[in-house]
Structure formats: structure tokens, C-alpha cells
Coordinates of C-alpha atoms and ligand atoms in Angstrom, one line a residue:
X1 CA -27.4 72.9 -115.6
X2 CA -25.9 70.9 -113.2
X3 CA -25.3 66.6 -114.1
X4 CA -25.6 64.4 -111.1
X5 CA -24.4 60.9 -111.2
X6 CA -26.6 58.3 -108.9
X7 CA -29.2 60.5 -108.2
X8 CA -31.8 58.1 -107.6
X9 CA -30.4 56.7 -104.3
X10 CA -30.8 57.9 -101.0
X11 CA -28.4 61.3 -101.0
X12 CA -28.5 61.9 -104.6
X13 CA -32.5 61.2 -104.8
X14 CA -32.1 63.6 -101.3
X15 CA -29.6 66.1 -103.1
X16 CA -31.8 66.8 -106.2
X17 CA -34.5 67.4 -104.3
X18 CA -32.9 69.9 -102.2
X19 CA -30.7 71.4 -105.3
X20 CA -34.7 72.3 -106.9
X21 CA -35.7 73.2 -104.2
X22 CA -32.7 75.7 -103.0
X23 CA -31.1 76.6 -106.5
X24 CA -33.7 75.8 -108.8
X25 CA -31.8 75.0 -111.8
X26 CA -32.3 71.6 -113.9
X27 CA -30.6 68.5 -113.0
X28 CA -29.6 65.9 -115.5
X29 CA -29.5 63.0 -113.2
X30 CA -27.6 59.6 -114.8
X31 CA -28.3 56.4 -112.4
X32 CA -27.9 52.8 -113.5
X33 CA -30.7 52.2 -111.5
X34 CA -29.0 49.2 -109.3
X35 CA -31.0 47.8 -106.4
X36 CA -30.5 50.8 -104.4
X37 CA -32.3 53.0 -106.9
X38 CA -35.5 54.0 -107.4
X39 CA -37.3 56.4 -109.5
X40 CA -39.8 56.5 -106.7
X41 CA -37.6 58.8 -104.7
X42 CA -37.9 61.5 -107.6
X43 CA -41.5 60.8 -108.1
X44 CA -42.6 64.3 -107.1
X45 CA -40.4 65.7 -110.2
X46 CA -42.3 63.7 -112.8
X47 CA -43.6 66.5 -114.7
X48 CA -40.7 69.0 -113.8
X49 CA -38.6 70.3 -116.5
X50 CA -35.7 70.7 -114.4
X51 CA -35.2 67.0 -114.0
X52 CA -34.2 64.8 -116.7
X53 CA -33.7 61.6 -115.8
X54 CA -31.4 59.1 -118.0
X55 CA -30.8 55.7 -117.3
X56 CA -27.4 54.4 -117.8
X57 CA -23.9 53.5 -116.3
X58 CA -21.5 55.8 -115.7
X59 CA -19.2 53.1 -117.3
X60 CA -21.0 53.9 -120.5
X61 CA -18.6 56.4 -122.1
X62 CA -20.6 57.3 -125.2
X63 CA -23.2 57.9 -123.2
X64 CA -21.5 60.4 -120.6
X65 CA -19.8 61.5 -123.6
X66 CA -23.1 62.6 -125.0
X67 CA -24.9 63.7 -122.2
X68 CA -22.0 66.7 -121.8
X69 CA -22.0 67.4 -125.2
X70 CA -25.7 67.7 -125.0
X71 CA -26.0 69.6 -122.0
X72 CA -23.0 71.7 -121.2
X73 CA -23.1 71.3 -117.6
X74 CA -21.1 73.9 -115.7
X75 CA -20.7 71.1 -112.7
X76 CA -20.3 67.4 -111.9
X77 CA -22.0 65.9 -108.7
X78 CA -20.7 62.7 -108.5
X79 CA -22.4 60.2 -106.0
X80 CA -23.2 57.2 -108.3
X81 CA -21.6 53.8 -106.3
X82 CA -21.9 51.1 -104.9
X83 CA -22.2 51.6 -101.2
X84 CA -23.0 48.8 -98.9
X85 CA -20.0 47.7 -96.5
X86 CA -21.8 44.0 -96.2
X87 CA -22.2 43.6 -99.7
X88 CA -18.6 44.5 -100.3
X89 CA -17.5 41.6 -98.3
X90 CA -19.6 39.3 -99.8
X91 CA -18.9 40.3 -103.5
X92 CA -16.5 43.0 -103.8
X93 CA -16.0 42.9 -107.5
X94 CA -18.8 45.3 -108.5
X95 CA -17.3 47.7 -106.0
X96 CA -14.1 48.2 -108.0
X97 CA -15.9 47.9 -111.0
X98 CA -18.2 51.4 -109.8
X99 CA -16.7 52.6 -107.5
X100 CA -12.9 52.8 -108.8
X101 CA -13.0 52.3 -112.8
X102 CA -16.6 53.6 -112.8
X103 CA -15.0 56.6 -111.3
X104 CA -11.8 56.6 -113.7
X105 CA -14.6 56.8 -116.7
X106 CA -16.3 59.4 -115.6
X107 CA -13.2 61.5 -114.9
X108 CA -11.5 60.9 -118.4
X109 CA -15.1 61.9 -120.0
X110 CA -15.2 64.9 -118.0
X111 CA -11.3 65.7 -118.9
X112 CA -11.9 65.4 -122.9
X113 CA -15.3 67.8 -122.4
X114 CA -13.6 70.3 -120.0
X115 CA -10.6 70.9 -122.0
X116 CA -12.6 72.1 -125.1
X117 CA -14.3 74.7 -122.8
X118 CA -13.7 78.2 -123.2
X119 CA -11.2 80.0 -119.9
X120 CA -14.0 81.2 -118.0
X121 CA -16.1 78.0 -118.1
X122 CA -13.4 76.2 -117.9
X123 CA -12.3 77.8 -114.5
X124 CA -16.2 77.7 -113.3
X125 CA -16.2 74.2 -113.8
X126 CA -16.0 71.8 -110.9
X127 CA -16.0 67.9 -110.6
X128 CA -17.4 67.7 -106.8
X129 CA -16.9 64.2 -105.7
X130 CA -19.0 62.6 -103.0
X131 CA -16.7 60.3 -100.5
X132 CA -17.1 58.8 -97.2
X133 CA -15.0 58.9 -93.9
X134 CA -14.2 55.2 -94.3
X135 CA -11.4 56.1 -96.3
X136 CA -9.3 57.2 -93.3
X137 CA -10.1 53.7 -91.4
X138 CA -10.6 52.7 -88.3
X139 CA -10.4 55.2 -84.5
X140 CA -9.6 54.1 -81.5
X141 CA -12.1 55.4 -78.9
X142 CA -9.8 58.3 -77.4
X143 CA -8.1 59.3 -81.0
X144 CA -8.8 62.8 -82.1
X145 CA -11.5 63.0 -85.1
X146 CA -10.5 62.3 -88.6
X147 CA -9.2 65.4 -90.2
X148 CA -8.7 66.3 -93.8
X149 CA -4.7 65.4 -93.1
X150 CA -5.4 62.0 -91.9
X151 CA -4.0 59.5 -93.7
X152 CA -5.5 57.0 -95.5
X153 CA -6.0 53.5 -94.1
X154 CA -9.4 51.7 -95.7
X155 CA -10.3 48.5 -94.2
X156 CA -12.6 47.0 -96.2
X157 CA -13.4 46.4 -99.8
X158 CA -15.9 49.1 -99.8
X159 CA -14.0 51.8 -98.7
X160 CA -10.6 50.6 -100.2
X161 CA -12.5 51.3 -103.8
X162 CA -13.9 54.5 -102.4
X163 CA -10.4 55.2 -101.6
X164 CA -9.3 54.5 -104.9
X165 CA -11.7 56.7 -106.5
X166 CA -10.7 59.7 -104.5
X167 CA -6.8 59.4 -104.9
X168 CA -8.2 59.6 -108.9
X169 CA -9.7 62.2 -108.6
X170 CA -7.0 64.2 -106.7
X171 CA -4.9 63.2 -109.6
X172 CA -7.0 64.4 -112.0
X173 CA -6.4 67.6 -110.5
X174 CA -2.9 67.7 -110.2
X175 CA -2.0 66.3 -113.5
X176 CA -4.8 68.0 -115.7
X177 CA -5.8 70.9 -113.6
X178 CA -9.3 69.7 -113.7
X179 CA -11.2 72.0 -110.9
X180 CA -12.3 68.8 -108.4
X181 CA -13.9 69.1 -104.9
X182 CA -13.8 66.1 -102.9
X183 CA -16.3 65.9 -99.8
X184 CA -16.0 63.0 -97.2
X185 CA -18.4 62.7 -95.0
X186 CA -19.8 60.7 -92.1
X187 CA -23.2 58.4 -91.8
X188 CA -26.2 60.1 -93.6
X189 CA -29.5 59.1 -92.5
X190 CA -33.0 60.6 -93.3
X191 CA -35.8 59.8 -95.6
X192 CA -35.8 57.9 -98.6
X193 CA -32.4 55.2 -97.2
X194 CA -32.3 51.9 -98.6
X195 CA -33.6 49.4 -95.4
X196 CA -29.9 47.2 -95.7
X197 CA -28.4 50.4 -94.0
X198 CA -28.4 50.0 -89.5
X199 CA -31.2 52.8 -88.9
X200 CA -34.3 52.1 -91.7
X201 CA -33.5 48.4 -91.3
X202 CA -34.3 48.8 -87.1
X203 CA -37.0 50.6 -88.1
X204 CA -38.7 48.4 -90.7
X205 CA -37.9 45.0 -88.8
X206 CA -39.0 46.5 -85.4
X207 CA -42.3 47.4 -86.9
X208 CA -42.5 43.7 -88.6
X209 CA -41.9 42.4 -85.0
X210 CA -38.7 41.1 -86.5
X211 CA -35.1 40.9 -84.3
X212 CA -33.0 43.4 -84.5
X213 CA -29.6 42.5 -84.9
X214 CA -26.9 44.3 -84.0
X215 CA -23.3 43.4 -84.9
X216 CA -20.9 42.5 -82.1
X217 CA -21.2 44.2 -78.7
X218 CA -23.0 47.5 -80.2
X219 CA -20.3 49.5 -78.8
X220 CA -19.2 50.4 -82.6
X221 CA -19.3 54.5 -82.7
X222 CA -20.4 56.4 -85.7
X223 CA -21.0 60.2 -86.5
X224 CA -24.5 60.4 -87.8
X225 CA -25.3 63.7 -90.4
X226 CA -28.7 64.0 -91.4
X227 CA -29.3 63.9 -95.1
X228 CA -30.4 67.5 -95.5
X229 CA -27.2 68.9 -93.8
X230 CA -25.0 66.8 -95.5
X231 CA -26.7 67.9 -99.0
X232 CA -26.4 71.8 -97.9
X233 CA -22.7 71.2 -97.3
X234 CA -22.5 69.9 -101.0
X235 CA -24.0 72.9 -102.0
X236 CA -21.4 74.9 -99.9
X237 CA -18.5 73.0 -101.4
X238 CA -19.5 74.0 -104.9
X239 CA -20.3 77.3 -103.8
X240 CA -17.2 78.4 -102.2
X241 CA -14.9 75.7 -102.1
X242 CA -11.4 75.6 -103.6
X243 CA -10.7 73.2 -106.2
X244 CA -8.0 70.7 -105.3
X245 CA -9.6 70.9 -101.6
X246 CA -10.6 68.3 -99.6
X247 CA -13.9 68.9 -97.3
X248 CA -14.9 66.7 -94.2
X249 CA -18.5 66.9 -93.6
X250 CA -19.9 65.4 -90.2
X251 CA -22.9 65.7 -87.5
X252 CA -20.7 66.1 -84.8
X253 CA -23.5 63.4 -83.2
X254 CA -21.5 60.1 -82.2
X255 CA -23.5 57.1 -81.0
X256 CA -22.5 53.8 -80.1
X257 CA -24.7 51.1 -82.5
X258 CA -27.0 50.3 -78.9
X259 CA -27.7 54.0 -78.1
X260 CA -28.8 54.4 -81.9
X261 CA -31.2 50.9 -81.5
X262 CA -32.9 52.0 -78.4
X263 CA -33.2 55.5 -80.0
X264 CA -35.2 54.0 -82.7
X265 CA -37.1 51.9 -79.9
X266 CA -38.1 54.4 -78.1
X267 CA -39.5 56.9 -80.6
X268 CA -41.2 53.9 -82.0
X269 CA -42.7 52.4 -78.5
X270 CA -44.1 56.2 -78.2
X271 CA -45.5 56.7 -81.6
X272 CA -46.6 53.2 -82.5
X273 CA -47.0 51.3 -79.6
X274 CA -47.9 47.4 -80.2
X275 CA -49.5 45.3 -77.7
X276 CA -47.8 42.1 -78.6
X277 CA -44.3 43.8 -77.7
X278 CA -44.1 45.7 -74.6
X279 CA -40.6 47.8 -75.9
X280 CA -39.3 47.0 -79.1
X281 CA -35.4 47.2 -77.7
X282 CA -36.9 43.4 -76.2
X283 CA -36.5 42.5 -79.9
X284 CA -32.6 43.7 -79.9
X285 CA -30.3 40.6 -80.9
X286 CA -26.7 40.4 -80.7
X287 CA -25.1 38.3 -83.7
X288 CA -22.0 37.3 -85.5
X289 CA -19.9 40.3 -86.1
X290 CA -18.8 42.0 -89.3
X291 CA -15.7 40.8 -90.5
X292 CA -12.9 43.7 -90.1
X293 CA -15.9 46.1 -88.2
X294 CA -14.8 49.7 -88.4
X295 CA -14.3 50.4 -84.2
X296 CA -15.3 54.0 -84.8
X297 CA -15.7 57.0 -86.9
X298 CA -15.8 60.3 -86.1
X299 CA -15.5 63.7 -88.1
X300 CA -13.6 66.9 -87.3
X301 CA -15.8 69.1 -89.5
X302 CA -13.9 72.4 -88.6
X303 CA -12.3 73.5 -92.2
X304 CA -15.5 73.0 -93.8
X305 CA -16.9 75.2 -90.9
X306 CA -13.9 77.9 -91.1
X307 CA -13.6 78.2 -94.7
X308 CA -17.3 77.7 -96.1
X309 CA -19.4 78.7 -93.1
X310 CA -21.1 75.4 -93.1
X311 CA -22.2 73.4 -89.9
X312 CA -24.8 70.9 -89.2
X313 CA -28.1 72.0 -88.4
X314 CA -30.1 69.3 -86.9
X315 CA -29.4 67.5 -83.7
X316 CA -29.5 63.7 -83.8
X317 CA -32.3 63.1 -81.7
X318 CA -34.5 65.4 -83.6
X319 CA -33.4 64.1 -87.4
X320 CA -34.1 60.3 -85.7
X321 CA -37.1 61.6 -85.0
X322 CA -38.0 63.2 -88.2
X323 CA -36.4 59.8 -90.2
X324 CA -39.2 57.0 -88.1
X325 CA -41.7 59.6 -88.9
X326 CA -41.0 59.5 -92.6
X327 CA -40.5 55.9 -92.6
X328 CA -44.3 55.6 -90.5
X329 CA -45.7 58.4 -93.2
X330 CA -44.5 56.2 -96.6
X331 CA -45.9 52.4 -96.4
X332 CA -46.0 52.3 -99.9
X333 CA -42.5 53.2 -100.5
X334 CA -41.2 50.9 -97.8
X335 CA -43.2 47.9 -99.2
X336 CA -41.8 48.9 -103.3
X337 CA -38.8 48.5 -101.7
X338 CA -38.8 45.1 -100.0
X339 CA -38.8 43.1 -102.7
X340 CA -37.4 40.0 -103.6
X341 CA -34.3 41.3 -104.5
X342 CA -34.3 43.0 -100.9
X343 CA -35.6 39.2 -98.9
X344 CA -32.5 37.5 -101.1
X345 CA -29.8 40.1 -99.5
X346 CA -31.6 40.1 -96.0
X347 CA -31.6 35.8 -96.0
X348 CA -27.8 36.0 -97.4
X349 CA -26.7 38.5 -94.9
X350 CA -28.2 37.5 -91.8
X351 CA -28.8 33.8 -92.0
X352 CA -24.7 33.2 -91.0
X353 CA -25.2 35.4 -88.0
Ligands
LIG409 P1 -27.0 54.3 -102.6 O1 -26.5 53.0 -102.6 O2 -28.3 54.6 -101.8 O3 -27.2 54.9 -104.1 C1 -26.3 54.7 -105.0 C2 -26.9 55.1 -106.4 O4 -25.9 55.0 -107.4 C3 -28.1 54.3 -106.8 O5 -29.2 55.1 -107.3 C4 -27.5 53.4 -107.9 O6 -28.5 53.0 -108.9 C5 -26.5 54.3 -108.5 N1 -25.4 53.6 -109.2 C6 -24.7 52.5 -108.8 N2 -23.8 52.1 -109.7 C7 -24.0 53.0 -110.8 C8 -23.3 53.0 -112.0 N3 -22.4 52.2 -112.4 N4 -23.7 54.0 -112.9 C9 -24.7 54.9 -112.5 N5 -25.4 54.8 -111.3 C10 -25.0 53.9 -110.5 O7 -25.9 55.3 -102.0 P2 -25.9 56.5 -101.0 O8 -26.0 56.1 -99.6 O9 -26.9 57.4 -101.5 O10 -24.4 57.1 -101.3 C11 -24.2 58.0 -102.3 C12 -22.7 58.4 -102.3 O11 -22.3 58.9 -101.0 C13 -21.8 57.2 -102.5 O12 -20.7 57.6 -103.3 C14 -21.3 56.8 -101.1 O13 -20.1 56.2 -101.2 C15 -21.2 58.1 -100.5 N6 -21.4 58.1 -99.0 C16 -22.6 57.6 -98.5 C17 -22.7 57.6 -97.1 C18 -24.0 57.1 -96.4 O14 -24.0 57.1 -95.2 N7 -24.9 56.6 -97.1 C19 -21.8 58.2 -96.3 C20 -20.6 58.7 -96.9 C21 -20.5 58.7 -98.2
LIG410 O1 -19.2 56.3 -92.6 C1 -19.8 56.5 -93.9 C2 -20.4 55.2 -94.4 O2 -21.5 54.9 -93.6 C3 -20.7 55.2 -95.9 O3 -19.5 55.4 -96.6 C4 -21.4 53.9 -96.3 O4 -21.8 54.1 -97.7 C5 -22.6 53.7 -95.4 O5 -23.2 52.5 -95.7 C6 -22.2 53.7 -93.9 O6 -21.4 52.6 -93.6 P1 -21.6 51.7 -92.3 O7 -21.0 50.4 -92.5 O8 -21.1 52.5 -91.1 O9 -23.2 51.7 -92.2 P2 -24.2 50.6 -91.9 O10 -25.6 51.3 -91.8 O11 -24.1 49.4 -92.7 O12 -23.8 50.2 -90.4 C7 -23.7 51.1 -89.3 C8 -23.2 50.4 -88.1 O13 -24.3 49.5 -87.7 C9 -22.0 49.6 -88.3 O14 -21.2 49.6 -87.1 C10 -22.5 48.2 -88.5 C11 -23.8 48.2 -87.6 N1 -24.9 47.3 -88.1 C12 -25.3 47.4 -89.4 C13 -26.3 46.6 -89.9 C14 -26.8 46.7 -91.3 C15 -25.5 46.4 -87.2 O15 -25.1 46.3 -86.0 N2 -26.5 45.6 -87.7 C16 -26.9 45.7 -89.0 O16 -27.9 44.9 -89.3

């Protein structure tokens, strides 16, 4: 038995998926169930017993409390946050409040159930925690890739709480001993990802005939992992990794913002053409930057390559291809998800531009 926080959005919905299908062991999966999650994503494990679903806030310490008492897990996946750079400038309070004492909730509830374990479940145990690259700031477009030595230097609200979180959970090691894993990876992108994020939001607005804006210039860089690599790393890291370690996880696939936007184009103009627009890259529209934009990202994936014999599998121009396929394939999920909660964010976040 495994527990998996946030589990319902795009890499944890993508993560339990992919744990049943490669491990098959249940998955306790606790998600608040915010805007970015939805029990559609797991709709294909309604009637499995391996997935028990629980709404609830990781905040909830009776409830995590229970839920380890109850279930004994042997590990901790922890993805649950709150995710979206944008929305982290516009309010970042709920970012600390999930992201950094969320985090510090989940760790002290994990502490009091790890410590009455007996010594060989207590040294099986791991507390894997999911983390971004964004921690390590901003590259300049001839620095070396980040590394699992690069210092930390988060630049926005977002990634300052991610930040947070991690140098928790590090502690949490130290001080306690508690066996953690932390991962940072680059940007996911596949199936089931929430249309406020740059690729299923060209997508979904190219196919509504809708502009496409892009940031700035659209020479921003970042390092694009497809969903199903990034979750076979996670099972690596629990596998074989070393608690106390640090794991970088990348595509080794940079792309300026532009080269991504016309990627989408073209796979688009070939697979749904539209008469009324000749090429969708016509519908391309440069606004108002994001304030403090990242320049670039990019991941040296080597120790996670060395040590745990993982790399990336798919090529970026194949997992595009396989992500505006998906999004073609799934018009019901795409319209449960533009809601009106989804047409607020959109009108607050673009209207300024
Ligand atoms: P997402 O926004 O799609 O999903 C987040 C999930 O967490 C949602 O299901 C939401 O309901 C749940 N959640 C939010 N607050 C919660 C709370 N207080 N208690 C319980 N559940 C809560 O995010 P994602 O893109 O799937 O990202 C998952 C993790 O991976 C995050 O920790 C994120 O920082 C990290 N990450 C994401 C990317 C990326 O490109 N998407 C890259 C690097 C790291
Ligand atoms: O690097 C990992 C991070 O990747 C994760 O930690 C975050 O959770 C995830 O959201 C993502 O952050 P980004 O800010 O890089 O992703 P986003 O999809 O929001 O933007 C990608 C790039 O595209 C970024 O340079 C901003 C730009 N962009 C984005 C949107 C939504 C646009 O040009 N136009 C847009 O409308």
C-alpha cells in the first residue's frame, strides 16, 4: 500500500495510473480536490479495489493521522500543491498555505507514524517528495544545466513555497532520520494537464480559433519531460534511490516558448485542418510578459541516470504528438474542464495582457 497525496491532478492522476498499471499494488490517494483536480482523471479505476480515493486536505491532520493508522503505508508520494506560476502572482497566499505548511503537516504526521514502526519497516519507509526545477531559479542561455548542487535561488512565489517545502523535508531527514527522496524535475506535459498550463492551453484555444498568447518575446527556454517518463523516474527513486538524496529528473528536450507554439501548430494544421484558418501559428499573439519570467530551465539529469538507471524515453516531438492526439481523442474531458471556474482564471489572467 502506497498513499499518494494530490493524486487527482495531472502527474499524480498520471502517476496512479502508471503505479496500477506497473506495480499493481493499491493506492490510497488523498486530494483536496482544488480546481486542478478531477476525479475524471481516475475514472477508469472506479470499480478497482486498489484505488481508494479520499477527499481531504493534507492540512487536515486527523485525517492524515488516520489514514496511516488505517492503512500502514510502506511509502509516501507526495505531489499534492498548488502549482500554477500565474496564479502565484496573483494570490500567493494559498501557495504557502499548501505548498509550505501543507507540506510541514504532512511531514510531522508522517514523523509521529514512522517512529512507532518496527526497524525493518521503519528503514523501508520513504517519504518521496515531488519538486520542480524552479527551485534553483533562473539560467542564463549559455549556463551549464541545473544540477543537484546548484544552489537555490526561487524567483517567484510559486517556486519560493516549493522551495520551502523541500528545505523541510531535507530537514526532516537530518533531524529525525526520516527516509525522504526528493525529485525535482522539469516541465511535464502529456494527457490529462490542466488547460492554464502553455501546451493544453495552445491546444484548446487553437482549436476554439482563439489567440494564442505567448509571454514576451517566446524566446523563454524550458526542458519538457513527458508525463510517463517523469512518473517512471518516481518509481526509480523509490525503487533504488537513497534516502537523504536529491534526484533531478529532465527530458533533456529544451524549446524556446515559439518552437513549442508552432509545434502544436503544426501537428494541429495536419491533423485538424480548419478552413477558416489557413495555419494556426497565424493565431500566435505576443502580450504583456510575466512578471519576474524564468529566462530558462534546463536539467542535468545525469545522477538520476548513473545511480538509478533511469533516462527519458520519449522524444519531444513524438510525446507532443501523442499529448494533441489525446487532447483531439477526449472532448468531454476538455469541455468538464472549462468551466466557469476555468473562464474566471482565463478573463483574470489574460485580460491585463
Ligand atoms: P496540479 O495542479 O495539476 O495538481 C495538484 C493536485 O493537488 C490537485 O489534484 C489538487 O486538488 C491537489 N491539492 C492541492 N492542494 C491540496 C491540499 N491542500 N491537500 C490535498 N490535495 C491538494 O499539479 P501537477 O502539475 O500535477 O503537479 C504535481 C506536483 O508536481 C506539484 O507538487 C508540482 O509542484 C510538481 N511539479 C509539477 C511540474 C509540472 O510541469 N506540472 C513540474 C515540476 C514539479
Ligand atoms: O519547471 C517546472 C514547472 O513547470 C513546474 O514546477 C510548474 O508547476 C509548472 O506549471 C511549470 O511552470 P512554468 O511556468 O514553466 O509553466 P507554464 O506552462 O505556466 O509556462 C511555460 C512557459 O510558457 C513559460 O515560459 C511561460 C509561457 N507561457 C505560459 C502561458 C500559460 C506563455 O507564453 N503563455 C501562456 O499563456
Amino acid at each position: 500500500m502506497i498513499l499518494v497525496t494530490g493524486g487527482a491532478g495531472f502527474i499524480g492522476a498520471n502517476f496512479v495510473l502508471d503505479w496500477i498499471a506497473h506495480e499493481g499494488t493499491p493506492v490510497v490517494n488523498l486530494d483536496k480536490l482544488t480546481y486542478a483536480g478531477n476525479p475524471a482523471n481516475l475514472a477508469s479505476l472506479q470499480n478497482d479495489a486498489r484505488h481508494i480515493f479520499v477527499k481531504g486536505d493534507i492540512n487536515d491532520r486527523a485525517l492524515v493521522a488516520d489514514l496511516l493508522k488505517k492503512h500502514q503505508p510502506h511509502a509516501i508520494v507526495h505531489f499534492a500543491a498548488e502549482s500554477h506560476v500565474d496564479r502565484s502572482i496573483n494570490g500567493p497566499g494559498e501557495f504557502v498555505q499548501t505548498n509550505v505548511v501543507g507540506t510541514f503537516s504532512l511531514l510531522e504526521e508522517t514523523r509521529a507514524y514512522w517512529s512507532g514502526l518496527g526497524d525493518a519497516e521503519k528503514a523501508g519507509f520513504r517519504f518521496l517528495h515531488v519538486s520542480t526545477d524552479e527551485v534553483y531559479g533562473s539560467l542564463g542561455s549559455n549556463d551549464p544545466a541545473f544540477s543537484e548542487t546548484t544552489a537555490y535561488a526561487p524567483n517567484s512565489p510559486y517556486a519560493a513555497s516549493k522551495a520551502g517545502s523541500d528545505h523541510l523535508v531535507r530537514a526532516y531527514h537530518h533531524t529525525y532520520g526520516l527516509p525522504v527522496i526528493t525529485t525535482n524535475c522539469s516541465n511535464n506535459y502529456g494527457p490529462l494537464q490542466f488547460p492554464e498550463k502553455l501546451i493544453p492551453l495552445m491546444i484548446l484555444n487553437a482549436l476554439a480559433g482563439k489567440p494564442l498568447p505567448v509571454y514576451g518575446d517566446g524566446r523563454n527556454v524550458r526542458d519538457w519531460l513527458y508525463v510517463g517518463d517523469h512518473c517512471a523516474g518516481i518509481r526509480a527513486a523509490l525503487a533504488r534511490g537513497k534516502p537523504g538524496e536529491t534526484y533531478n529528473i529532465g527530458g533533456n528536450s529544451e524549446k524556446t516558448n515559439l518552437e513549442v507554439v508552432h509545434a502544436v501548430c503544426a501537428i494541429l494544421d495536419e491533423l485538424r485542418p480548419n478552413s477558416l484558418i489557413t495555419h494556426y501559428s497565424s493565431l500566435i499573439t505576443y502580450v504583456k510578459d510575466r512578471p519576474g519570467h524564468d529566462w530558462r530551465y534546463a536539467i542535468d539529469a545525469g545522477k538520476i541516470r548513473r545511480e538509478l538507471g533511469w533516462e527519458p524515453q520519449e522524444r519531444f516531438d513524438s510525446g507532443l504528438r501523442k499529448t494533441v492526439e489525446w487532447y483531439l481523442a477526449h472532448p468531454e474531458w476538455v469541455d468538464s474542464v472549462q468551466t466557469g471556474e476555468y473562464r474566471k482564471w482565463v478573463d483574470a489572467n489574460y485580460a491585463k495582457r
